[in-house]
Coordinates of C-alpha atoms and ligand atoms in Angstrom, one line a residue:
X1 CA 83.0 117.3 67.0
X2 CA 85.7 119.4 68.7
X3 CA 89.3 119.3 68.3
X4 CA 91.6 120.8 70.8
X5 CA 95.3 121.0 71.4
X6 CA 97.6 121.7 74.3
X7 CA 101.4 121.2 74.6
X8 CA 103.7 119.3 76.8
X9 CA 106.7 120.0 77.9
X10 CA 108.6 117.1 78.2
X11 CA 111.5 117.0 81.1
X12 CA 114.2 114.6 80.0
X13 CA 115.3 112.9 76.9
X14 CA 113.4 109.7 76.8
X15 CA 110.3 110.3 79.1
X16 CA 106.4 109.4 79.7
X17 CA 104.6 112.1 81.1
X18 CA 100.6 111.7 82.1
X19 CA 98.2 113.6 80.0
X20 CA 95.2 111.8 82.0
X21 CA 93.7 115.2 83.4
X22 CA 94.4 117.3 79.9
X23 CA 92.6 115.1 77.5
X24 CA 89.9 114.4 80.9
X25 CA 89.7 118.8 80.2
X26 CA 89.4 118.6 76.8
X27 CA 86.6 116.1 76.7
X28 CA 84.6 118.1 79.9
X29 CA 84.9 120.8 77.6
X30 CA 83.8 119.5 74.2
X31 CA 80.3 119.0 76.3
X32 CA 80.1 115.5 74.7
X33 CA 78.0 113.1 76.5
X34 CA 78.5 109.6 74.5
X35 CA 81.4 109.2 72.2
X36 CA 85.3 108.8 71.9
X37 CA 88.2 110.8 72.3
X38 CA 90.9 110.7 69.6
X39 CA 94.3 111.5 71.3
X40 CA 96.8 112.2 68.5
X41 CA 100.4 113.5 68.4
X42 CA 101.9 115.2 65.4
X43 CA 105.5 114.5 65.9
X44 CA 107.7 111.4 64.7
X45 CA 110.0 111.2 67.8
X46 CA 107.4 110.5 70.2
X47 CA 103.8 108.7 70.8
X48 CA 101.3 108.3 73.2
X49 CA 100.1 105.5 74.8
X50 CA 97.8 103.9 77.6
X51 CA 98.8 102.0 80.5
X52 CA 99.5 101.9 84.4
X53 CA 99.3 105.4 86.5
X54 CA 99.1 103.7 89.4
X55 CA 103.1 102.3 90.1
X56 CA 105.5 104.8 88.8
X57 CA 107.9 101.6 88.4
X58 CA 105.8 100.4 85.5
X59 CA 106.5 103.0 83.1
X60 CA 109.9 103.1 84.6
X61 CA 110.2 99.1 83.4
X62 CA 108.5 100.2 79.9
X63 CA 110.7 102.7 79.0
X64 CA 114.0 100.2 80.2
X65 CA 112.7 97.7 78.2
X66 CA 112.0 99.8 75.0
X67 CA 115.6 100.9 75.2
X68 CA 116.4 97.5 75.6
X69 CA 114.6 96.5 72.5
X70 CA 115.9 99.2 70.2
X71 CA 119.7 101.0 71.2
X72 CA 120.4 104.5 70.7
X73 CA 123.4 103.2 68.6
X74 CA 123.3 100.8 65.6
X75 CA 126.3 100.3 63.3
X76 CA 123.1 100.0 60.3
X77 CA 121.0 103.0 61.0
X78 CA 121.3 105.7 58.3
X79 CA 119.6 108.2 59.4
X80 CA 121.7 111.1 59.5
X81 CA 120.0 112.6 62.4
X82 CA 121.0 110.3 64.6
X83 CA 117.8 109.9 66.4
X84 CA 116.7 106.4 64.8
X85 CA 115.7 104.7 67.7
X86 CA 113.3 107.7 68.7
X87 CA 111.6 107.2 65.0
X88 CA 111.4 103.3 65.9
X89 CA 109.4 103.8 69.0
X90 CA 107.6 106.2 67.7
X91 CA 106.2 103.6 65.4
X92 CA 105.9 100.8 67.5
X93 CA 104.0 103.0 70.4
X94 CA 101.9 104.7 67.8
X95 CA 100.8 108.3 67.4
X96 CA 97.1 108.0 68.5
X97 CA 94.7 106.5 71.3
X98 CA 91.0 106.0 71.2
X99 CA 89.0 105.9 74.1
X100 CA 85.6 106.0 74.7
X101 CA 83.4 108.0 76.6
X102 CA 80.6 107.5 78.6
X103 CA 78.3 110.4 81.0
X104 CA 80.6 112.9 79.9
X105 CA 83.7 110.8 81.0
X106 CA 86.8 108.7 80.0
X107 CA 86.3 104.9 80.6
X108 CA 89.7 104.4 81.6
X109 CA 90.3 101.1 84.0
X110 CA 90.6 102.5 87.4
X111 CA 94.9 102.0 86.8
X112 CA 95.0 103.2 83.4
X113 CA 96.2 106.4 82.3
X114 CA 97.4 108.6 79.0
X115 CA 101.2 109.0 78.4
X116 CA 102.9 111.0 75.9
X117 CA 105.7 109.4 75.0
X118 CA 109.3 111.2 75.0
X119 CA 112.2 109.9 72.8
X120 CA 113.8 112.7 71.6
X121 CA 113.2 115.2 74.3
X122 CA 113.4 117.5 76.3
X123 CA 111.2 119.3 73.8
X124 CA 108.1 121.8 73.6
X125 CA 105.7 119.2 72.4
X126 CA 101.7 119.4 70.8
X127 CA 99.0 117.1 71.6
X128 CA 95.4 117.4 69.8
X129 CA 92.1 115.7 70.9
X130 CA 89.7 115.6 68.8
X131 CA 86.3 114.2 70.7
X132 CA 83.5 112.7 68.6
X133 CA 80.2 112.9 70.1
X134 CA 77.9 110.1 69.4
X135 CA 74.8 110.9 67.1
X136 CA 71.3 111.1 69.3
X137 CA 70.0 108.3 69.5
X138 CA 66.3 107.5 68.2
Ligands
LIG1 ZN1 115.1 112.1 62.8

């Protein structure tokens, strides 16, 4: 098992930047053959989460839509930091991804990739991966 970290800086306030090629370095590092990578961000304003790399105009829909679905503004949040609706996708993103590996690789679907998701940003940001290699087999 090897767990790794590297940080992102994220760009804008409400962002979803690919970390494809950094968790695909972590895992080519580890040395692990068979497997799965754990992807897991510490933080409570953002997530990470799989989905299209190919059309930039899908994660541009995504992150319309979440805004959609949870407003900046609420006359019954409480929160006194005023960043509720970060906390709320946070949770409904999720702050980990699993994926498993095969020869040494990620078996991403040719149009998937890894986002970390942005709700609070622009911020310094950590992501860890910790990659479980898969006992010999007999
Ligand atoms: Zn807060």
């Amino acid at each position: 098992m090897t767990t790794s970290e590297f940080n992102v800086g994220t760009p804008r306030h409400d962002c979803l930047v690919d970390i494809t090629a950094e968790v695909e370095s972590a895992v080519k590092d580890s040395g692990a053959q068979e497997g799965f990578a754990v992807v897991f961000v510490p933080h409570t304003t953002a997530a990470v989460t799989i989905n299209e790399n190919a059309d930039p105009d899908v994660m541009h829909d995504v992150l319309k839509q979440l805004n959609e679905i949870v407003p900046w503004r609420q006359p019954f949040y409480q929160h006194g930091e005023g960043n509720s609706a970060a906390h709320v996708k946070s949770s409904m993103l999720g702050c980990s991804e699993t994926v498993a590996l095969s020869a040494g690789r990620l078996t991403l679907g040719t149009w998937q990739g890894i986002y970390f998701a942005e709700f609070d940003g622009p911020r310094s940001r950590r992501v860890i991966v910790q990659v479980v290699a898969a006992a010999a087999e007999a």
